Coordinates of C-alpha atoms in Angstrom, one line a residue:
M670 CA -7.4 -27.1 56.5
L671 CA -5.7 -25.0 53.7
K672 CA -4.1 -26.8 51.0
E673 CA -0.8 -25.6 49.8
K674 CA 0.1 -25.4 46.1
G675 CA 2.7 -27.8 45.0
I676 CA 5.4 -27.1 42.5
G677 CA 3.7 -29.2 39.9
Q678 CA 0.5 -27.3 40.3
E679 CA 2.4 -23.9 39.8
I680 CA 4.1 -25.2 36.7
G681 CA 0.8 -26.5 35.4
E682 CA -0.8 -23.0 35.9
E683 CA 2.2 -21.3 34.1
V684 CA 1.9 -23.7 31.1
H685 CA -1.9 -23.1 31.1
M686 CA -1.3 -19.2 31.2
S687 CA 1.3 -19.5 28.4
F688 CA -1.1 -21.6 26.3
L689 CA -3.9 -19.2 26.8
D690 CA -1.5 -16.3 25.9
K691 CA -0.4 -18.0 22.7
L692 CA -4.1 -18.8 21.9
K693 CA -5.1 -15.2 22.4
Q694 CA -2.1 -14.0 20.2
G695 CA -3.2 -16.5 17.6
V696 CA -6.7 -15.3 17.6
T697 CA -5.6 -11.6 17.4
D698 CA -3.2 -12.5 14.5
A699 CA -6.0 -14.3 12.6
G700 CA -8.3 -11.4 13.1
Q701 CA -5.7 -8.9 11.7
K702 CA -5.0 -11.3 8.7
A703 CA -8.7 -11.6 8.0
K704 CA -9.0 -7.7 7.9
T705 CA -6.2 -7.6 5.6
V706 CA -7.7 -10.2 3.3
V707 CA -11.1 -8.4 3.3
E708 CA -9.4 -5.0 2.4
I709 CA -7.3 -6.6 -0.4
N710 CA -10.5 -8.2 -1.9
R711 CA -12.4 -4.9 -1.6
L712 CA -9.4 -3.1 -3.5
K713 CA -9.4 -5.9 -6.1
L714 CA -13.2 -5.6 -6.7
Q715 CA -12.6 -1.7 -7.1
A716 CA -9.9 -2.4 -9.7
Q717 CA -12.1 -4.8 -11.6
D718 CA -15.0 -2.3 -11.7
L719 CA -12.6 0.3 -13.0
A720 CA -11.2 -2.0 -15.6
K721 CA -14.7 -2.6 -16.8
Q722 CA -15.1 1.2 -17.2
V723 CA -12.0 1.3 -19.2
E724 CA -13.3 -1.4 -21.6
E725 CA -16.6 0.4 -22.0
K726 CA -14.9 3.7 -23.0
Q727 CA -12.6 1.8 -25.4
A728 CA -15.7 0.2 -27.0
K729 CA -17.3 3.6 -27.4
I730 CA -14.2 4.9 -29.0
G731 CA -14.1 1.9 -31.3
E732 CA -17.8 2.4 -32.2
I733 CA -17.1 6.1 -33.2
V734 CA -14.0 5.2 -35.2
F735 CA -15.9 2.3 -37.0
M736 CA -18.9 4.5 -37.8
S737 CA -16.5 7.1 -39.4
F738 CA -14.7 4.3 -41.3
S739 CA -17.9 2.6 -42.4
Q740 CA -19.2 5.8 -43.9
N741 CA -15.9 6.3 -45.8
Q742 CA -15.0 9.2 -43.7
T743 CA -11.4 10.0 -42.7
V744 CA -11.1 8.8 -39.1
T745 CA -9.9 11.7 -37.0
V746 CA -9.6 12.2 -33.2
T747 CA -12.8 14.1 -32.2
S748 CA -13.3 15.9 -28.9
E749 CA -15.5 13.0 -27.9
I750 CA -12.8 10.5 -28.5
E751 CA -10.1 12.7 -26.8
G752 CA -12.5 13.0 -23.8
Y753 CA -12.9 9.1 -23.6
C754 CA -9.1 8.9 -23.8
H755 CA -8.6 11.5 -20.9
E756 CA -11.1 9.4 -18.8
I757 CA -9.4 6.2 -19.6
V758 CA -6.0 7.6 -18.5
E759 CA -7.5 8.8 -15.2
I760 CA -9.0 5.5 -14.5
Q761 CA -5.9 3.7 -15.3
S762 CA -4.1 5.8 -12.8
E763 CA -6.7 5.0 -10.1
I764 CA -6.1 1.3 -11.0
K765 CA -2.5 1.6 -10.6
Q766 CA -2.9 3.2 -7.2
L767 CA -5.2 0.4 -6.1
H768 CA -2.7 -2.2 -7.2
S769 CA 0.1 -0.3 -5.3
K770 CA -2.2 -0.5 -2.1
I771 CA -2.7 -4.2 -2.7
K772 CA 1.0 -4.8 -2.9
E773 CA 1.5 -2.8 0.3
L774 CA -1.1 -4.7 2.2
N775 CA 0.8 -8.0 0.9
N776 CA 4.1 -6.6 2.1
E777 CA 5.4 -6.6 -1.6
K778 CA 7.0 -4.3 -4.1
V779 CA 7.7 -4.4 -7.8
C780 CA 11.2 -4.4 -9.3
D781 CA 11.9 -2.3 -12.5
C782 CA 12.0 -5.6 -14.4
G783 CA 8.4 -6.4 -13.3
K784 CA 9.3 -9.1 -10.7
V785 CA 7.0 -8.8 -7.5
V786 CA 9.2 -9.3 -4.4
S787 CA 8.9 -8.9 -0.6
L788 CA 9.3 -5.4 0.9
E789 CA 12.3 -6.6 2.8
T790 CA 14.2 -7.7 -0.4
K791 CA 17.4 -5.8 -0.9
F792 CA 18.2 -7.3 -4.4
C793 CA 15.9 -8.6 -7.1
P794 CA 16.4 -12.3 -7.6
T795 CA 15.6 -11.9 -11.4
C796 CA 17.8 -9.0 -12.5
G797 CA 19.9 -8.2 -9.5
H798 CA 18.5 -4.6 -9.1
Q799 CA 19.4 -3.0 -5.7
F800 CA 16.4 -1.6 -3.9
S801 CA 16.9 1.6 -2.1
M802 CA 16.2 1.2 1.5
P803 CA 14.1 3.9 3.3
P804 CA 16.2 6.3 5.1
E805 CA 16.7 5.4 8.8
I806 CA 15.3 8.2 11.0
I807 CA 17.7 9.3 13.7
D808 CA 16.7 11.2 16.8
I809 CA 19.4 13.8 17.0
S810 CA 18.4 15.1 20.4
A811 CA 19.8 11.7 21.8
I812 CA 23.2 12.4 20.1
S813 CA 23.7 16.0 20.9
P814 CA 22.3 18.6 23.3
P815 CA 20.0 21.3 21.9
L816 CA 21.7 24.2 20.5
Q817 CA 21.7 27.3 22.5
E818 CA 20.6 30.6 21.0
T819 CA 23.4 33.1 20.9
K820 CA 22.6 36.8 20.9
N821 CA 24.3 39.1 18.4
P822 CA 25.5 42.2 20.5
N823 CA 25.0 44.4 17.5
D824 CA 21.4 43.5 16.9
P825 CA 19.1 46.2 18.3
K826 CA 16.4 43.7 19.2
N827 CA 18.7 42.2 21.9
D828 CA 18.6 45.4 24.1

């Protein structure tokens, strides 16, 4: 004898499926957030390593300057000091790019006043600066038909 499904059993199955769908979505979201956190931490470690390199180069500059000073020499910017300075500027640029990537992963942006705000923020809560919104991309093919090529009767290529 076949058993028929009752209405209560069908509703129970729908609730069960809804629960499983929500659970699956929650696991997917948690996995994505975990990946983002790992990437942010990786970028932070890179930035810290680069900051240490800057400190080391600044210390070398300081040693050179102090040696000149302690020998009663005029402290001048040598090519060695200049080289370290250029390296520091390059490293600081890399650090800035890493911090920008971190903010992007955190869905943040920085106002001109220095306040960190959400990407969706239209006005800075600290200074009132209005953020420019990215231009909206419009598919013009949906608005107007494609342009037809017209031929110039005086053009010898049209013969």
